[in-house]
Amino acid sequence: MVRASILGLGSYVPDRIVTNDELRFLNEKHEVCAEQQTETNDEWIKARTGIEQRRYVPNDSGFASSDLGLFAAKNALEDAGTTAKELDCIIFATLSPDIHFPGTAVFLQSKLGIDGETGCACFDIRQQCSGFVYGLQMADAFVRTGIYKKILLVGAEVHSHSLDYTTRGRDVMVLFGDGAGAAVIGPKETDDAKEGILHTHCQADGAGAMDLHLKVFEIAKLPYVYYDANDREQNQIKYPQMNGKKVFLNAVRNMVVSVQRAMREANLTWEDIDWFVPHQANLRINEAVVQYAEIPPEKALNTIQFYGNTTAATVPLTIDHYRKAGKVKKGDRILSTVFGAGFTWGSAIFTV
Ligand code: COA
């Protein structure tokens, strides 16, 4: 039997570690100032989110999401024992695209050295924290229908450039970090009915769209950038806005139902699943999901402590983190459940 499978995984985080203690002294150029810039503290951040530190790209304007994606992609290709030349499709999930258009997948394609007249298909997807599961569903369908044979799915984010480093933006700013994760998906011959991508489902509720959003511009307006980006009275529009409590409640509720739906539709029990890898937005969200969905707590993997929320990258980054730590092993079966802006959410069950 041929199944769509994850053939290789990789991740990348920048070297710079920003602890909660350092974060409050950073200005918008990521310089550590003598005076505190944001009224926040390690105790609050740890207690409310579980985050201890996050990674930031160097503050030299040299890194875009496609650059982080490139490092993760190279690691995933090596892990899959293949090369970029073999790819016939790239799916790039990000909420921090290199520029407004074209999409970031084409920049990554060039950086991988596989652009040109015979270049592969390139998709960008916009499901924020749910990007990896949405992309996996697309990749699974493409492979199973034979449209593409070797797909690179990348989630990569440079969040640190678009956060509000003042007390005004602290509810959102403390949550996010930079990072990337990637997977190579292709057909795999197997006799094991439980190998490969076993299940995916994706959902959305547009009623929550403005509860977590980043405008930057509004195309309906003339001019469509209608504020002075350097004026603090006007420039909230260039930073993410979040109704934190509503996002929290919706995340817990929808992730619990999504976990239950995935297990039911795949006809599996927790005996069949080695690891639960939820999106990493808030440790308290994930602990609540584990409790209400009755997931064995020892099977839940979290990395938000080390990386914060890296949006579309969290799932492959977390799996890769625990592979490197020797916990996740080849062939392990994972249930991954995500929730993000939109609202969007979904689950996938797959072996790695
Ligand atoms: N440091 C210190 N204090 C902060 C703070 C920070 N970084 N951010 C907010 N506060 C303050 C608030 O201003 C508020 O003060 P007040 O009581 O004087 O008004 C107080 O802390 C409590 O804020 P509240 O918003 O009620 O906290 P919370 O327990 O809901 O936690 C979040 C806030 C953002 C951590 C939480 O709502 C959350 O995680 N939401 C989901 C976020 C998410 O998952 N986003 C990504 C989705 S994929």
XYZ file of C-alpha atoms and ligand atoms in Angstrom:
400
model
C 0.000 0.000 0.000
C 1.227 3.534 -0.763
C 0.571 6.273 1.777
C 1.535 9.918 1.975
C 4.192 10.105 4.671
C 6.516 12.519 6.351
C 9.860 11.463 4.893
C 11.982 13.946 6.828
C 11.761 16.781 9.336
C 13.955 19.741 10.230
C 13.916 22.943 12.222
C 15.927 26.069 12.845
C 16.029 28.756 15.513
C 18.342 31.768 15.569
C 21.168 31.793 18.131
C 20.086 34.872 20.096
C 18.258 33.867 23.284
C 16.054 36.598 24.781
C 15.043 35.774 28.343
C 11.973 37.257 30.003
C 14.283 39.400 32.125
C 16.086 40.820 29.092
C 12.899 41.322 27.069
C 11.613 44.185 29.198
C 14.772 46.204 28.495
C 14.611 45.862 24.678
C 13.764 48.779 22.412
C 12.292 48.330 18.935
C 15.778 47.827 17.499
C 16.246 44.951 19.972
C 18.960 46.865 21.825
C 19.198 46.256 25.569
C 18.558 49.642 27.187
C 19.573 50.760 30.660
C 15.970 51.785 31.391
C 13.117 49.263 31.376
C 11.062 49.755 28.159
C 8.075 47.509 28.938
C 6.343 46.962 32.257
C 6.454 43.200 32.482
C 8.435 40.627 34.406
C 9.618 37.041 34.366
C 7.181 35.966 37.056
C 4.091 37.228 35.159
C 5.198 35.791 31.821
C 6.093 32.378 33.273
C 2.945 32.100 35.382
C 0.519 33.177 32.613
C 2.176 31.577 29.574
C 4.925 29.137 30.601
C 7.421 31.028 28.418
C 10.949 31.448 29.835
C 12.806 32.609 26.734
C 12.480 32.970 22.974
C 14.874 33.255 20.026
C 15.369 36.399 17.921
C 17.146 36.882 14.601
C 20.182 39.203 14.742
C 19.109 42.868 14.655
C 21.034 43.615 11.450
C 18.063 43.516 9.029
C 19.622 40.432 7.431
C 16.978 37.762 8.071
C 13.585 37.213 6.447
C 11.214 34.296 7.034
C 12.483 32.636 3.839
C 16.009 32.631 5.329
C 14.855 30.829 8.475
C 12.766 28.540 6.271
C 15.836 27.769 4.188
C 17.802 26.467 7.189
C 14.879 24.305 8.327
C 14.256 23.076 4.768
C 17.879 22.005 4.309
C 17.704 20.031 7.564
C 14.436 18.372 6.512
C 15.775 17.480 3.043
C 18.884 15.920 4.590
C 16.737 14.008 7.079
C 14.609 12.711 4.189
C 17.755 11.663 2.297
C 16.788 13.774 -0.675
C 17.734 17.037 -2.367
C 15.906 20.221 -3.313
C 16.059 19.197 -6.995
C 13.655 16.342 -6.257
C 10.921 18.696 -4.996
C 7.904 19.297 -7.213
C 6.008 21.513 -4.752
C 6.690 23.956 -1.906
C 4.014 24.996 0.591
C 5.065 27.920 2.771
C 3.029 28.788 5.869
C 3.759 32.129 7.510
C 2.119 35.229 8.959
C 5.361 37.171 8.533
C 5.942 36.933 4.764
C 9.135 38.468 3.341
C 7.050 41.114 1.502
C 3.336 41.559 0.687
C 3.617 39.772 -2.674
C 4.765 37.540 -4.214
C 4.440 34.851 -1.595
C 7.431 33.640 0.384
C 7.569 30.154 -1.193
C 9.079 31.563 -4.382
C 11.838 33.312 -2.422
C 12.603 30.045 -0.687
C 12.597 28.230 -4.032
C 15.277 30.629 -5.322
C 17.328 30.308 -2.131
C 17.193 26.534 -2.491
C 18.660 26.999 -5.989
C 15.732 25.356 -7.769
C 14.184 28.367 -9.537
C 14.076 28.625 -13.331
C 11.816 27.570 -16.191
C 11.329 24.055 -14.847
C 10.717 25.331 -11.301
C 8.272 23.525 -9.030
C 4.837 24.735 -7.872
C 4.918 27.232 -4.990
C 2.031 27.879 -2.593
C 1.759 30.305 0.303
C -0.879 29.603 2.940
C -2.232 32.043 5.513
C -3.568 30.114 8.492
C -1.153 31.512 11.074
C -0.709 29.128 14.028
C -2.701 26.444 12.193
C -0.473 26.630 9.109
C 1.361 23.360 9.622
C -1.743 21.179 9.916
C -3.477 23.008 7.043
C -0.349 22.526 4.917
C -0.073 18.873 5.882
C -3.661 18.287 4.755
C -2.861 19.876 1.378
C 0.342 17.875 1.023
C -1.428 14.624 1.958
C -4.133 15.238 -0.663
C -1.597 16.219 -3.340
C 0.480 13.100 -2.749
C -2.481 10.725 -2.530
C -3.971 12.045 -5.778
C -0.564 11.909 -7.453
C -0.509 15.614 -8.325
C 2.877 16.081 -6.633
C 5.350 13.461 -5.430
C 7.759 15.285 -3.166
C 6.502 18.287 -1.226
C 8.390 20.633 1.065
C 6.132 22.069 3.768
C 7.684 24.959 5.688
C 6.453 27.045 8.599
C 8.726 30.002 9.326
C 8.325 33.280 11.167
C 10.252 36.442 11.928
C 7.958 37.805 14.619
C 10.473 39.930 16.462
C 10.403 42.724 13.851
C 6.680 43.423 14.124
C 6.078 43.524 17.875
C 5.329 46.567 20.037
C 8.210 46.871 22.535
C 6.266 49.070 24.958
C 3.812 48.448 27.777
C 1.013 49.082 25.247
C 1.948 45.918 23.336
C 3.105 43.714 26.203
C 0.192 41.241 26.140
C 1.220 40.110 22.641
C 4.904 41.001 22.528
C 5.980 38.612 25.291
C 4.401 35.607 23.528
C 6.229 35.385 20.214
C 9.623 34.206 18.993
C 11.395 33.596 15.686
C 11.897 30.120 14.246
C 11.215 27.660 11.457
C 10.236 24.054 10.920
C 9.954 21.974 7.775
C 8.804 18.575 6.565
C 9.267 16.645 3.342
C 6.142 14.720 2.379
C 5.946 12.039 -0.273
C 4.578 8.596 -1.089
C 5.848 5.643 0.938
C 5.294 1.957 0.283
C 4.240 0.270 3.519
C 2.437 -2.807 4.836
C 1.579 -1.034 8.090
C -1.981 0.336 8.000
C -1.054 2.830 10.715
C 2.006 4.331 9.026
C 2.144 7.707 7.294
C -0.397 10.496 7.443
C -3.457 8.743 8.900
C -5.817 11.648 9.429
C -6.159 15.375 8.937
C -9.022 17.777 9.485
C -9.098 21.551 9.313
C -11.739 24.034 10.457
C -12.254 27.783 10.736
C -14.641 30.293 12.302
C -14.464 33.680 10.608
C -16.485 35.246 13.441
C -13.198 35.359 15.389
C -11.190 37.057 12.631
C -10.680 40.380 14.402
C -9.964 38.836 17.810
C -6.399 38.215 16.684
C -5.221 40.241 13.718
C -2.482 42.414 12.284
C -3.620 44.971 9.720
C -0.508 46.914 8.653
C -2.720 48.299 5.838
C -6.358 48.293 4.718
C -6.808 47.903 0.985
C -10.344 49.385 1.136
C -8.920 52.730 2.178
C -7.413 55.440 0.003
C -4.556 55.759 0.721
C -4.337 52.172 1.916
C -1.526 53.024 4.372
C -3.242 55.902 6.132
C -1.155 56.475 9.258
C 2.294 57.632 10.207
C 4.086 54.408 11.093
C 6.428 56.266 13.462
C 3.675 58.120 15.322
C 2.749 56.261 18.519
C -0.712 57.837 18.578
C -1.508 56.286 15.184
C 0.673 53.260 14.665
C -1.079 50.529 16.660
C -2.221 49.263 13.232
C 1.254 47.967 12.439
C 1.269 45.669 15.498
C -0.760 42.502 16.246
C -3.978 43.080 18.235
C -5.444 40.342 20.395
C -8.465 39.695 22.558
C -6.396 37.365 24.729
C -9.147 35.893 26.887
C -11.399 35.118 23.912
C -8.519 33.547 22.013
C -7.629 31.477 25.075
C -11.171 30.148 25.588
C -11.706 29.382 21.898
C -8.325 27.683 21.680
C -9.058 25.341 24.572
C -12.612 24.530 23.445
C -11.805 23.915 19.775
C -8.583 22.021 20.433
C -10.347 19.641 22.829
C -13.123 18.927 20.302
C -10.555 18.599 17.527
C -8.498 16.038 19.484
C -11.645 13.999 20.121
C -12.723 14.214 16.478
C -9.302 13.087 15.217
C -9.206 10.080 17.536
C -12.779 9.115 16.657
C -12.386 9.485 12.878
C -9.019 7.680 12.821
C -10.514 4.999 15.085
C -7.518 5.088 17.431
C -6.989 5.057 21.193
C -4.171 6.667 23.198
C -2.473 3.254 23.108
C -1.890 3.903 19.400
C -0.446 7.401 19.835
C 3.074 7.991 21.105
C 3.005 11.771 21.450
C 0.582 14.681 21.570
C 2.195 17.739 19.969
C -0.114 20.739 20.298
C 0.523 24.185 18.884
C 2.631 26.186 21.329
C 0.709 29.371 22.180
C 0.412 29.110 25.943
C 1.370 26.291 28.299
C -1.896 26.841 30.211
C -3.898 26.265 26.999
C -2.055 23.001 26.374
C -2.432 21.816 29.970
C -6.178 22.501 29.812
C -6.487 20.595 26.511
C -4.611 17.620 28.011
C -6.943 17.658 31.012
C -10.294 18.081 29.206
C -9.478 15.760 26.268
C -8.164 13.153 28.736
C -4.781 12.859 27.066
C -2.117 10.951 29.034
C -0.057 13.912 30.347
C 3.250 12.089 29.858
C 2.543 11.978 26.104
C 2.246 15.768 25.723
C 5.298 17.579 24.343
C 5.812 21.323 24.848
C 8.613 23.663 23.827
C 6.985 27.025 24.496
C 9.316 27.432 27.502
C 12.319 27.638 25.148
C 10.982 29.239 21.969
C 7.718 31.084 22.773
C 5.083 30.961 20.066
C 6.673 30.542 16.627
C 3.252 30.244 14.950
C 3.409 28.018 11.837
C 6.733 26.561 12.995
C 5.744 25.248 16.436
C 4.726 21.694 15.496
C 7.780 20.633 13.415
C 10.047 22.604 15.766
C 8.689 20.763 18.803
C 8.923 17.341 17.161
C 12.485 18.046 16.023
C 13.447 19.377 19.452
C 12.367 16.131 21.139
C 13.887 13.981 18.384
C 17.238 15.640 19.073
C 16.674 15.051 22.801
C 16.183 11.328 22.014
C 12.560 11.246 23.142
C 10.727 11.074 19.805
C 11.954 8.128 17.755
C 11.687 7.134 14.109
C 8.271 5.661 13.410
C 6.573 7.243 16.435
C 2.943 8.207 15.872
C 1.949 11.779 16.680
C -1.347 13.571 17.132
C -0.917 17.254 16.519
C -3.657 19.794 17.237
C -3.393 23.469 16.391
C -5.354 26.678 16.852
C -4.702 30.126 15.471
C -5.934 33.436 14.140
C -8.966 33.296 11.916
C -10.001 31.484 14.032
C -8.524 28.393 12.414
C -7.803 25.014 13.935
C -7.349 21.355 13.120
C -5.578 18.088 13.878
C -3.356 15.614 12.112
C -2.204 12.108 12.988
C 1.024 10.954 11.358
C 4.190 8.957 11.886
C 7.626 10.572 11.786
N 3.249 41.561 31.683
C 2.658 41.989 32.812
N 1.346 42.220 32.891
C 0.601 42.024 31.790
C 1.167 41.601 30.583
C 2.551 41.366 30.561
N 3.201 40.931 29.452
N 0.186 41.478 29.663
C -0.959 41.835 30.272
N -0.692 42.168 31.538
C -1.638 42.611 32.559
C -2.921 43.149 31.982
O -2.776 44.511 31.599
C -3.876 42.977 33.128
O -3.688 44.019 34.028
P -4.947 44.654 34.830
O -5.520 43.509 35.621
O -4.305 45.708 35.654
O -5.860 45.165 33.757
C -3.380 41.701 33.807
O -2.034 41.507 33.355
C -4.192 40.487 33.479
O -4.349 40.455 32.074
P -5.222 39.377 31.373
O -5.311 39.718 29.925
O -6.472 39.173 32.170
O -4.285 38.102 31.576
P -4.561 36.626 31.123
O -4.447 35.733 32.274
O -5.764 36.515 30.229
O -3.279 36.330 30.219
C -2.593 36.141 27.935
C -3.038 37.076 29.055
C -2.310 36.979 26.708
C -1.323 35.430 28.373
C -3.721 35.118 27.706
O -4.951 35.762 27.539
C -3.460 34.255 26.511
O -2.492 33.506 26.465
N -4.349 34.299 25.522
C -4.189 33.505 24.329
C -3.041 34.039 23.542
C -2.720 33.179 22.384
O -2.757 31.997 22.495
N -2.358 33.797 21.268
C -1.937 33.126 20.116
C -3.049 32.295 19.557
S -2.500 31.148 18.494
